[in-house]
Amino acid sequence: MKSLSRILGISLLAFCASSSAFAESRSIKIGVLNDASGPYSDNAGEGSVTAAKMAAEDFMQKHPDFKVEIIAADHQNKADVGVGIARRWIDRENVDAIADVPNSAVGLAVNEVVRGTKAGLIASSAASSDLTGKHCSPNTIQWTFDTWATSHTIGDYLMHHGGKKWYFIATDNALGKSMVRDGTSVIKSSGGTVIGSVNVPINNADYASFILQADSSGADVIAFATAGGDTINPDQAIVGVRAQAERTHLCSSADHNQRRGVEWSRRGTRAHHHPAVLLGPE
């Protein structure tokens, strides 16, 4: 919670400090747009809203002449819902900045709404590298992580430690597609191969069949291009599979609700004979 507060506080206030409207009115209105009840609610949701309010309170204590107002809404993991909220906030409710936006499909859609307006988007949870690639906008800041960075750091490390053949299990959305694309890029550039992949709907409860399929592929690395609850569910399924060899599990630092930092963990339960790597941020 404290780290979320720092992230939102620093990024939002950096944007505000550069805004002429902010300087003239001595106030800023920030809308935290995220998933309040779906698969990304654990590591965004109400926690992000609370963190933003804490950051605003901390800032106003040091700068009592500035007012920071935080509002929030649930985009329900639907791009059209997120777009509708963003337009209403900007056009009718005078929101100066939209923050968080887990689910890259929603983030990319809101990115286009904000483009060309006086508002800004602080994408602290939308991870697709397209936000700073082909859909780059002067109104958007992508904070904390993206799929290019996550794929290249973890992918490059494993490529140099025996992980030459890869199999992706990816959520069937913008995040999953970006993770597979960016991961494939670093794998091939380092001499590796992607021998298979499968797309899974978000909020899927049962990953066992996908894991067994990947396990039988002969891959050195089974990579989960997932996030939030879609990282927890396959994690539990791996334990349930109970194959014979030791499981090595690497997750990204973006999985705030599960582990902090990038860490190796070995569990007593034997899962499968390939190292599993959880690549997904948000």
PDB file of C-alpha atoms in Angstrom:
ATOM      1  CA  MET A   1       0.000   0.000   0.000  1.00  0.00           C
ATOM      2  CA  LYS A   2       2.770   2.426   0.909  1.00  0.00           C
ATOM      3  CA  SER A   3       4.624   1.749  -2.349  1.00  0.00           C
ATOM      4  CA  LEU A   4       1.421   2.223  -4.357  1.00  0.00           C
ATOM      5  CA  SER A   5       0.910   5.538  -2.615  1.00  0.00           C
ATOM      6  CA  ARG A   6       4.426   6.675  -3.539  1.00  0.00           C
ATOM      7  CA  ILE A   7       4.012   5.561  -7.167  1.00  0.00           C
ATOM      8  CA  LEU A   8       0.708   7.365  -7.654  1.00  0.00           C
ATOM      9  CA  GLY A   9       1.827  10.392  -5.680  1.00  0.00           C
ATOM     10  CA  ILE A  10       5.063  10.921  -7.591  1.00  0.00           C
ATOM     11  CA  SER A  11       3.650  10.211 -11.040  1.00  0.00           C
ATOM     12  CA  LEU A  12       0.436  12.185 -10.686  1.00  0.00           C
ATOM     13  CA  LEU A  13       2.058  15.186  -9.104  1.00  0.00           C
ATOM     14  CA  ALA A  14       4.803  15.203 -11.719  1.00  0.00           C
ATOM     15  CA  PHE A  15       2.073  15.495 -14.332  1.00  0.00           C
ATOM     16  CA  CYS A  16       0.219  18.128 -12.346  1.00  0.00           C
ATOM     17  CA  ALA A  17       3.288  20.262 -11.826  1.00  0.00           C
ATOM     18  CA  SER A  18       3.707  20.538 -15.603  1.00  0.00           C
ATOM     19  CA  SER A  19       0.068  21.532 -16.192  1.00  0.00           C
ATOM     20  CA  SER A  20      -0.704  25.235 -16.616  1.00  0.00           C
ATOM     21  CA  ALA A  21      -4.312  24.593 -15.582  1.00  0.00           C
ATOM     22  CA  PHE A  22      -3.049  23.090 -12.336  1.00  0.00           C
ATOM     23  CA  ALA A  23      -0.841  26.085 -11.640  1.00  0.00           C
ATOM     24  CA  GLU A  24      -3.662  28.586 -12.314  1.00  0.00           C
ATOM     25  CA  SER A  25      -6.470  26.871 -10.388  1.00  0.00           C
ATOM     26  CA  ARG A  26      -4.370  25.534  -7.520  1.00  0.00           C
ATOM     27  CA  SER A  27      -6.389  22.333  -7.691  1.00  0.00           C
ATOM     28  CA  ILE A  28      -6.375  19.033  -9.544  1.00  0.00           C
ATOM     29  CA  LYS A  29      -9.016  16.354 -10.010  1.00  0.00           C
ATOM     30  CA  ILE A  30      -7.777  12.801 -10.585  1.00  0.00           C
ATOM     31  CA  GLY A  31      -9.896   9.847 -11.630  1.00  0.00           C
ATOM     32  CA  VAL A  32      -8.662   6.389 -10.658  1.00  0.00           C
ATOM     33  CA  LEU A  33     -10.103   4.052 -13.295  1.00  0.00           C
ATOM     34  CA  ASN A  34      -9.662   0.365 -12.603  1.00  0.00           C
ATOM     35  CA  ASP A  35     -11.106  -3.098 -12.040  1.00  0.00           C
ATOM     36  CA  ALA A  36     -13.078  -3.071  -8.792  1.00  0.00           C
ATOM     37  CA  SER A  37     -14.276  -6.678  -8.719  1.00  0.00           C
ATOM     38  CA  GLY A  38     -12.660  -8.724 -11.510  1.00  0.00           C
ATOM     39  CA  PRO A  39      -9.325 -10.537 -11.936  1.00  0.00           C
ATOM     40  CA  TYR A  40      -7.240  -7.362 -11.537  1.00  0.00           C
ATOM     41  CA  SER A  41      -8.989  -6.076  -8.420  1.00  0.00           C
ATOM     42  CA  ASP A  42      -6.554  -7.626  -5.931  1.00  0.00           C
ATOM     43  CA  ASN A  43      -3.518  -5.706  -7.135  1.00  0.00           C
ATOM     44  CA  ALA A  44      -5.436  -2.632  -8.277  1.00  0.00           C
ATOM     45  CA  GLY A  45      -9.060  -2.103  -7.276  1.00  0.00           C
ATOM     46  CA  GLU A  46      -9.840  -0.421  -4.005  1.00  0.00           C
ATOM     47  CA  GLY A  47      -6.189  -0.595  -2.969  1.00  0.00           C
ATOM     48  CA  SER A  48      -5.186   1.775  -5.762  1.00  0.00           C
ATOM     49  CA  VAL A  49      -8.013   4.171  -4.873  1.00  0.00           C
ATOM     50  CA  THR A  50      -6.954   4.196  -1.224  1.00  0.00           C
ATOM     51  CA  ALA A  51      -3.301   4.685  -2.184  1.00  0.00           C
ATOM     52  CA  ALA A  52      -4.189   7.635  -4.430  1.00  0.00           C
ATOM     53  CA  LYS A  53      -6.182   9.249  -1.618  1.00  0.00           C
ATOM     54  CA  MET A  54      -3.267   8.722   0.783  1.00  0.00           C
ATOM     55  CA  ALA A  55      -0.873  10.321  -1.712  1.00  0.00           C
ATOM     56  CA  ALA A  56      -3.232  13.267  -2.143  1.00  0.00           C
ATOM     57  CA  GLU A  57      -3.536  13.729   1.616  1.00  0.00           C
ATOM     58  CA  ASP A  58       0.242  13.622   2.051  1.00  0.00           C
ATOM     59  CA  PHE A  59       0.693  16.212  -0.686  1.00  0.00           C
ATOM     60  CA  MET A  60      -1.984  18.569   0.658  1.00  0.00           C
ATOM     61  CA  GLN A  61      -0.466  18.446   4.147  1.00  0.00           C
ATOM     62  CA  LYS A  62       2.773  19.821   2.692  1.00  0.00           C
ATOM     63  CA  HIS A  63       0.996  22.131   0.228  1.00  0.00           C
ATOM     64  CA  PRO A  64      -2.247  23.309   1.887  1.00  0.00           C
ATOM     65  CA  ASP A  65      -2.829  25.877  -0.859  1.00  0.00           C
ATOM     66  CA  PHE A  66      -3.375  23.055  -3.395  1.00  0.00           C
ATOM     67  CA  LYS A  67      -6.490  20.911  -3.488  1.00  0.00           C
ATOM     68  CA  VAL A  68      -6.236  17.349  -4.826  1.00  0.00           C
ATOM     69  CA  GLU A  69      -9.553  15.567  -5.382  1.00  0.00           C
ATOM     70  CA  ILE A  70      -9.649  11.803  -6.024  1.00  0.00           C
ATOM     71  CA  ILE A  71     -12.637  10.081  -7.634  1.00  0.00           C
ATOM     72  CA  ALA A  72     -12.887   6.477  -8.826  1.00  0.00           C
ATOM     73  CA  ALA A  73     -14.845   4.191 -11.149  1.00  0.00           C
ATOM     74  CA  ASP A  74     -14.926   0.535 -12.228  1.00  0.00           C
ATOM     75  CA  HIS A  75     -14.287  -0.100 -15.940  1.00  0.00           C
ATOM     76  CA  GLN A  76     -15.454  -3.733 -15.542  1.00  0.00           C
ATOM     77  CA  ASN A  77     -12.626  -4.845 -17.887  1.00  0.00           C
ATOM     78  CA  LYS A  78     -14.651  -3.515 -20.829  1.00  0.00           C
ATOM     79  CA  ALA A  79     -13.044  -1.024 -23.196  1.00  0.00           C
ATOM     80  CA  ASP A  80     -16.350   0.641 -24.081  1.00  0.00           C
ATOM     81  CA  VAL A  81     -17.210   1.133 -20.410  1.00  0.00           C
ATOM     82  CA  GLY A  82     -13.771   2.632 -19.730  1.00  0.00           C
ATOM     83  CA  VAL A  83     -14.088   4.937 -22.742  1.00  0.00           C
ATOM     84  CA  GLY A  84     -17.527   6.126 -21.590  1.00  0.00           C
ATOM     85  CA  ILE A  85     -16.265   6.906 -18.093  1.00  0.00           C
ATOM     86  CA  ALA A  86     -13.162   8.687 -19.405  1.00  0.00           C
ATOM     87  CA  ARG A  87     -15.217  10.865 -21.771  1.00  0.00           C
ATOM     88  CA  ARG A  88     -17.691  11.777 -19.048  1.00  0.00           C
ATOM     89  CA  TRP A  89     -14.906  12.615 -16.632  1.00  0.00           C
ATOM     90  CA  ILE A  90     -13.092  14.842 -19.114  1.00  0.00           C
ATOM     91  CA  ASP A  91     -16.104  16.488 -20.797  1.00  0.00           C
ATOM     92  CA  ARG A  92     -18.495  16.940 -17.882  1.00  0.00           C
ATOM     93  CA  GLU A  93     -16.677  16.413 -14.599  1.00  0.00           C
ATOM     94  CA  ASN A  94     -13.480  18.361 -15.312  1.00  0.00           C
ATOM     95  CA  VAL A  95     -11.105  15.522 -14.488  1.00  0.00           C
ATOM     96  CA  ASP A  96      -7.520  16.591 -15.143  1.00  0.00           C
ATOM     97  CA  ALA A  97      -5.837  13.171 -15.049  1.00  0.00           C
ATOM     98  CA  ILE A  98      -6.892   9.525 -15.255  1.00  0.00           C
ATOM     99  CA  ALA A  99      -4.757   6.995 -13.393  1.00  0.00           C
ATOM    100  CA  ASP A 100      -4.146   3.261 -12.948  1.00  0.00           C
ATOM    101  CA  VAL A 101      -6.238   1.490 -15.686  1.00  0.00           C
ATOM    102  CA  PRO A 102      -5.348  -2.205 -15.287  1.00  0.00           C
ATOM    103  CA  ASN A 103      -6.274  -4.184 -18.417  1.00  0.00           C
ATOM    104  CA  SER A 104      -4.267  -3.024 -21.416  1.00  0.00           C
ATOM    105  CA  ALA A 105      -7.244  -3.131 -23.784  1.00  0.00           C
ATOM    106  CA  VAL A 106      -9.014  -0.554 -21.633  1.00  0.00           C
ATOM    107  CA  GLY A 107      -5.790   1.418 -21.212  1.00  0.00           C
ATOM    108  CA  LEU A 108      -5.238   1.624 -24.978  1.00  0.00           C
ATOM    109  CA  ALA A 109      -8.830   2.743 -25.532  1.00  0.00           C
ATOM    110  CA  VAL A 110      -8.644   5.431 -22.833  1.00  0.00           C
ATOM    111  CA  ASN A 111      -5.292   6.510 -24.283  1.00  0.00           C
ATOM    112  CA  GLU A 112      -7.136   7.533 -27.474  1.00  0.00           C
ATOM    113  CA  VAL A 113      -9.847   9.382 -25.542  1.00  0.00           C
ATOM    114  CA  VAL A 114      -7.265  11.441 -23.671  1.00  0.00           C
ATOM    115  CA  ARG A 115      -5.149  12.158 -26.760  1.00  0.00           C
ATOM    116  CA  GLY A 116      -5.536  15.769 -27.843  1.00  0.00           C
ATOM    117  CA  THR A 117      -7.395  16.895 -24.716  1.00  0.00           C
ATOM    118  CA  LYS A 118      -6.110  18.890 -21.754  1.00  0.00           C
ATOM    119  CA  ALA A 119      -6.224  15.770 -19.580  1.00  0.00           C
ATOM    120  CA  GLY A 120      -3.473  13.246 -18.945  1.00  0.00           C
ATOM    121  CA  LEU A 121      -3.341   9.479 -18.533  1.00  0.00           C
ATOM    122  CA  ILE A 122      -1.023   7.931 -15.936  1.00  0.00           C
ATOM    123  CA  ALA A 123      -1.020   4.263 -16.966  1.00  0.00           C
ATOM    124  CA  SER A 124       0.407   2.732 -13.808  1.00  0.00           C
ATOM    125  CA  SER A 125      -1.217  -0.676 -14.385  1.00  0.00           C
ATOM    126  CA  ALA A 126      -1.829  -0.952 -18.148  1.00  0.00           C
ATOM    127  CA  ALA A 127       1.288  -2.798 -19.286  1.00  0.00           C
ATOM    128  CA  SER A 128       1.126  -3.190 -23.077  1.00  0.00           C
ATOM    129  CA  SER A 129       4.235  -1.684 -24.647  1.00  0.00           C
ATOM    130  CA  ASP A 130       1.986  -0.368 -27.436  1.00  0.00           C
ATOM    131  CA  LEU A 131       1.203   2.551 -25.113  1.00  0.00           C
ATOM    132  CA  THR A 132       4.715   3.852 -25.702  1.00  0.00           C
ATOM    133  CA  GLY A 133       5.070   2.199 -29.120  1.00  0.00           C
ATOM    134  CA  LYS A 134       2.662   2.475 -32.019  1.00  0.00           C
ATOM    135  CA  HIS A 135      -0.009   4.185 -29.884  1.00  0.00           C
ATOM    136  CA  CYS A 136       2.323   6.608 -28.117  1.00  0.00           C
ATOM    137  CA  SER A 137       0.591   9.829 -27.052  1.00  0.00           C
ATOM    138  CA  PRO A 138       1.909  13.112 -25.604  1.00  0.00           C
ATOM    139  CA  ASN A 139      -0.929  12.919 -23.072  1.00  0.00           C
ATOM    140  CA  THR A 140       0.112   9.547 -21.625  1.00  0.00           C
ATOM    141  CA  ILE A 141       2.762   8.479 -19.122  1.00  0.00           C
ATOM    142  CA  GLN A 142       3.315   4.739 -18.687  1.00  0.00           C
ATOM    143  CA  TRP A 143       4.533   4.278 -15.140  1.00  0.00           C
ATOM    144  CA  THR A 144       6.152   1.312 -13.324  1.00  0.00           C
ATOM    145  CA  PHE A 145       6.452  -1.408 -16.019  1.00  0.00           C
ATOM    146  CA  ASP A 146       5.551  -2.569 -19.502  1.00  0.00           C
ATOM    147  CA  THR A 147       5.551  -5.840 -21.419  1.00  0.00           C
ATOM    148  CA  TRP A 148       8.790  -5.040 -23.277  1.00  0.00           C
ATOM    149  CA  ALA A 149      10.757  -4.542 -20.049  1.00  0.00           C
ATOM    150  CA  THR A 150       9.265  -7.571 -18.310  1.00  0.00           C
ATOM    151  CA  SER A 151       9.779  -9.872 -21.293  1.00  0.00           C
ATOM    152  CA  HIS A 152      13.331  -8.757 -21.975  1.00  0.00           C
ATOM    153  CA  THR A 153      14.595  -8.887 -18.388  1.00  0.00           C
ATOM    154  CA  ILE A 154      13.135 -12.281 -17.457  1.00  0.00           C
ATOM    155  CA  GLY A 155      13.335 -13.708 -20.980  1.00  0.00           C
ATOM    156  CA  ASP A 156      16.963 -12.727 -21.517  1.00  0.00           C
ATOM    157  CA  TYR A 157      17.964 -14.185 -18.143  1.00  0.00           C
ATOM    158  CA  LEU A 158      16.311 -17.545 -18.788  1.00  0.00           C
ATOM    159  CA  MET A 159      17.640 -17.720 -22.345  1.00  0.00           C
ATOM    160  CA  HIS A 160      21.160 -17.568 -20.880  1.00  0.00           C
ATOM    161  CA  HIS A 161      20.354 -20.218 -18.261  1.00  0.00           C
ATOM    162  CA  GLY A 162      19.097 -23.084 -20.396  1.00  0.00           C
ATOM    163  CA  GLY A 163      15.642 -21.879 -21.390  1.00  0.00           C
ATOM    164  CA  LYS A 164      15.878 -22.256 -25.175  1.00  0.00           C
ATOM    165  CA  LYS A 165      12.452 -23.685 -26.034  1.00  0.00           C
ATOM    166  CA  TRP A 166       9.372 -21.759 -24.852  1.00  0.00           C
ATOM    167  CA  TYR A 167       5.649 -22.356 -24.619  1.00  0.00           C
ATOM    168  CA  PHE A 168       3.279 -19.470 -23.825  1.00  0.00           C
ATOM    169  CA  ILE A 169       0.004 -19.644 -21.937  1.00  0.00           C
ATOM    170  CA  ALA A 170      -1.452 -16.164 -22.430  1.00  0.00           C
ATOM    171  CA  THR A 171      -4.640 -14.334 -21.578  1.00  0.00           C
ATOM    172  CA  ASP A 172      -6.611 -13.610 -24.734  1.00  0.00           C
ATOM    173  CA  ASN A 173      -6.405  -9.834 -24.506  1.00  0.00           C
ATOM    174  CA  ALA A 174      -4.084  -6.940 -25.331  1.00  0.00           C
ATOM    175  CA  LEU A 175      -1.780  -7.745 -22.402  1.00  0.00           C
ATOM    176  CA  GLY A 176      -1.348 -11.400 -23.370  1.00  0.00           C
ATOM    177  CA  LYS A 177      -0.736 -10.568 -27.017  1.00  0.00           C
ATOM    178  CA  SER A 178       1.856  -7.913 -26.098  1.00  0.00           C
ATOM    179  CA  MET A 179       3.626 -10.285 -23.717  1.00  0.00           C
ATOM    180  CA  VAL A 180       3.850 -13.057 -26.312  1.00  0.00           C
ATOM    181  CA  ARG A 181       5.009 -10.661 -29.036  1.00  0.00           C
ATOM    182  CA  ASP A 182       7.657  -8.962 -26.890  1.00  0.00           C
ATOM    183  CA  GLY A 183       8.739 -12.252 -25.331  1.00  0.00           C
ATOM    184  CA  THR A 184       9.048 -13.941 -28.719  1.00  0.00           C
ATOM    185  CA  SER A 185      11.210 -11.063 -29.915  1.00  0.00           C
ATOM    186  CA  VAL A 186      13.843 -11.507 -27.206  1.00  0.00           C
ATOM    187  CA  ILE A 187      13.688 -15.322 -27.412  1.00  0.00           C
ATOM    188  CA  LYS A 188      14.353 -15.391 -31.156  1.00  0.00           C
ATOM    189  CA  SER A 189      17.021 -12.702 -31.001  1.00  0.00           C
ATOM    190  CA  SER A 190      18.885 -14.848 -28.467  1.00  0.00           C
ATOM    191  CA  GLY A 191      18.665 -18.000 -30.576  1.00  0.00           C
ATOM    192  CA  GLY A 192      15.674 -19.622 -28.899  1.00  0.00           C
ATOM    193  CA  THR A 193      12.354 -20.848 -30.266  1.00  0.00           C
ATOM    194  CA  VAL A 194       8.684 -20.605 -29.297  1.00  0.00           C
ATOM    195  CA  ILE A 195       7.334 -24.095 -29.890  1.00  0.00           C
ATOM    196  CA  GLY A 196       3.736 -23.344 -28.976  1.00  0.00           C
ATOM    197  CA  SER A 197       1.223 -20.993 -27.394  1.00  0.00           C
ATOM    198  CA  VAL A 198      -2.390 -20.947 -26.317  1.00  0.00           C
ATOM    199  CA  ASN A 199      -4.760 -18.053 -25.577  1.00  0.00           C
ATOM    200  CA  VAL A 200      -7.018 -18.305 -22.531  1.00  0.00           C
ATOM    201  CA  PRO A 201      -9.994 -16.034 -21.706  1.00  0.00           C
ATOM    202  CA  ILE A 202      -9.446 -13.640 -18.804  1.00  0.00           C
ATOM    203  CA  ASN A 203     -10.774 -14.733 -15.427  1.00  0.00           C
ATOM    204  CA  ASN A 204     -10.513 -18.387 -16.462  1.00  0.00           C
ATOM    205  CA  ALA A 205     -10.813 -20.646 -13.433  1.00  0.00           C
ATOM    206  CA  ASP A 206      -9.244 -23.894 -14.698  1.00  0.00           C
ATOM    207  CA  TYR A 207      -5.774 -23.914 -16.253  1.00  0.00           C
ATOM    208  CA  ALA A 208      -5.020 -27.613 -15.711  1.00  0.00           C
ATOM    209  CA  SER A 209      -5.646 -28.715 -19.318  1.00  0.00           C
ATOM    210  CA  PHE A 210      -3.534 -25.879 -20.717  1.00  0.00           C
ATOM    211  CA  ILE A 211      -0.680 -26.692 -18.332  1.00  0.00           C
ATOM    212  CA  LEU A 212      -0.768 -30.395 -19.227  1.00  0.00           C
ATOM    213  CA  GLN A 213      -0.721 -29.474 -22.924  1.00  0.00           C
ATOM    214  CA  ALA A 214       2.270 -27.184 -22.393  1.00  0.00           C
ATOM    215  CA  ASP A 215       3.981 -29.740 -20.186  1.00  0.00           C
ATOM    216  CA  SER A 216       3.842 -32.357 -22.951  1.00  0.00           C
ATOM    217  CA  SER A 217       5.308 -29.985 -25.554  1.00  0.00           C
ATOM    218  CA  GLY A 218       8.937 -30.512 -24.544  1.00  0.00           C
ATOM    219  CA  ALA A 219       9.441 -26.832 -23.729  1.00  0.00           C
ATOM    220  CA  ASP A 220      12.248 -25.745 -21.430  1.00  0.00           C
ATOM    221  CA  VAL A 221      10.132 -22.837 -20.202  1.00  0.00           C
ATOM    222  CA  ILE A 222       6.371 -22.557 -19.813  1.00  0.00           C
ATOM    223  CA  ALA A 223       5.636 -18.832 -19.726  1.00  0.00           C
ATOM    224  CA  PHE A 224       2.417 -17.417 -18.333  1.00  0.00           C
ATOM    225  CA  ALA A 225       1.575 -14.101 -19.994  1.00  0.00           C
ATOM    226  CA  THR A 226      -1.010 -13.287 -17.366  1.00  0.00           C
ATOM    227  CA  ALA A 227      -1.746 -10.840 -14.556  1.00  0.00           C
ATOM    228  CA  GLY A 228      -3.750 -10.460 -11.359  1.00  0.00           C
ATOM    229  CA  GLY A 229      -6.162 -13.293 -10.679  1.00  0.00           C
ATOM    230  CA  ASP A 230      -5.140 -14.815 -13.989  1.00  0.00           C
ATOM    231  CA  THR A 231      -1.713 -15.350 -12.437  1.00  0.00           C
ATOM    232  CA  ILE A 232      -3.084 -16.828  -9.212  1.00  0.00           C
ATOM    233  CA  ASN A 233      -5.301 -19.407 -10.964  1.00  0.00           C
ATOM    234  CA  PRO A 234      -2.559 -21.057 -13.088  1.00  0.00           C
ATOM    235  CA  ASP A 235      -0.232 -20.876 -10.089  1.00  0.00           C
ATOM    236  CA  GLN A 236      -2.683 -23.012  -8.132  1.00  0.00           C
ATOM    237  CA  ALA A 237      -3.229 -25.324 -11.098  1.00  0.00           C
ATOM    238  CA  ILE A 238       0.499 -26.005 -11.404  1.00  0.00           C
ATOM    239  CA  VAL A 239       0.561 -27.196  -7.811  1.00  0.00           C
ATOM    240  CA  GLY A 240      -2.455 -29.401  -8.545  1.00  0.00           C
ATOM    241  CA  VAL A 241      -0.820 -31.071 -11.541  1.00  0.00           C
ATOM    242  CA  ARG A 242       1.823 -32.686  -9.266  1.00  0.00           C
ATOM    243  CA  ALA A 243       4.333 -33.939 -11.826  1.00  0.00           C
ATOM    244  CA  GLN A 244       7.580 -35.465 -10.648  1.00  0.00           C
ATOM    245  CA  ALA A 245      10.334 -32.894 -10.929  1.00  0.00           C
ATOM    246  CA  GLU A 246      11.068 -29.783  -8.955  1.00  0.00           C
ATOM    247  CA  ARG A 247       9.358 -26.609 -10.014  1.00  0.00           C
ATOM    248  CA  THR A 248      11.224 -23.348 -10.300  1.00  0.00           C
ATOM    249  CA  HIS A 249       8.900 -20.385 -10.238  1.00  0.00           C
ATOM    250  CA  LEU A 250       9.821 -16.868 -11.249  1.00  0.00           C
ATOM    251  CA  CYS A 251       7.340 -14.054 -11.074  1.00  0.00           C
ATOM    252  CA  SER A 252       7.554 -10.413 -12.001  1.00  0.00           C
ATOM    253  CA  SER A 253       7.717  -7.592  -9.482  1.00  0.00           C
ATOM    254  CA  ALA A 254       4.346  -6.400 -10.767  1.00  0.00           C
ATOM    255  CA  ASP A 255       2.549  -9.188  -8.859  1.00  0.00           C
ATOM    256  CA  HIS A 256       2.268  -6.993  -5.753  1.00  0.00           C
ATOM    257  CA  ASN A 257      -0.417  -9.084  -4.124  1.00  0.00           C
ATOM    258  CA  GLN A 258       1.674 -12.262  -4.274  1.00  0.00           C
ATOM    259  CA  ARG A 259       5.378 -11.414  -3.845  1.00  0.00           C
ATOM    260  CA  ARG A 260       7.600  -8.352  -3.746  1.00  0.00           C
ATOM    261  CA  GLY A 261      10.488  -7.937  -6.147  1.00  0.00           C
ATOM    262  CA  VAL A 262      11.675 -10.589  -8.552  1.00  0.00           C
ATOM    263  CA  GLU A 263      12.375 -13.693  -6.568  1.00  0.00           C
ATOM    264  CA  TRP A 264      13.021 -17.384  -6.963  1.00  0.00           C
ATOM    265  CA  SER A 265      10.883 -19.675  -4.828  1.00  0.00           C
ATOM    266  CA  ARG A 266      11.064 -23.430  -4.505  1.00  0.00           C
ATOM    267  CA  ARG A 267       8.034 -25.195  -3.075  1.00  0.00           C
ATOM    268  CA  GLY A 268       7.703 -28.549  -1.427  1.00  0.00           C
ATOM    269  CA  THR A 269       5.033 -29.643  -3.909  1.00  0.00           C
ATOM    270  CA  ARG A 270       6.545 -31.052  -7.113  1.00  0.00           C
ATOM    271  CA  ALA A 271       4.825 -29.480 -10.097  1.00  0.00           C
ATOM    272  CA  HIS A 272       6.420 -30.248 -13.453  1.00  0.00           C
ATOM    273  CA  HIS A 273       9.753 -30.871 -15.072  1.00  0.00           C
ATOM    274  CA  HIS A 274       9.951 -27.553 -16.905  1.00  0.00           C
ATOM    275  CA  PRO A 275      10.667 -24.250 -15.199  1.00  0.00           C
ATOM    276  CA  ALA A 276       7.514 -22.140 -15.154  1.00  0.00           C
ATOM    277  CA  VAL A 277       7.910 -18.409 -15.496  1.00  0.00           C
ATOM    278  CA  LEU A 278       5.132 -15.977 -14.742  1.00  0.00           C
ATOM    279  CA  LEU A 279       5.794 -13.045 -17.029  1.00  0.00           C
ATOM    280  CA  GLY A 280       2.707 -10.958 -16.630  1.00  0.00           C
ATOM    281  CA  PRO A 281       2.486  -7.515 -15.112  1.00  0.00           C
ATOM    282  CA  GLU A 282      -0.942  -5.872 -15.255  1.00  0.00           C
TER     283      GLU A 282
END
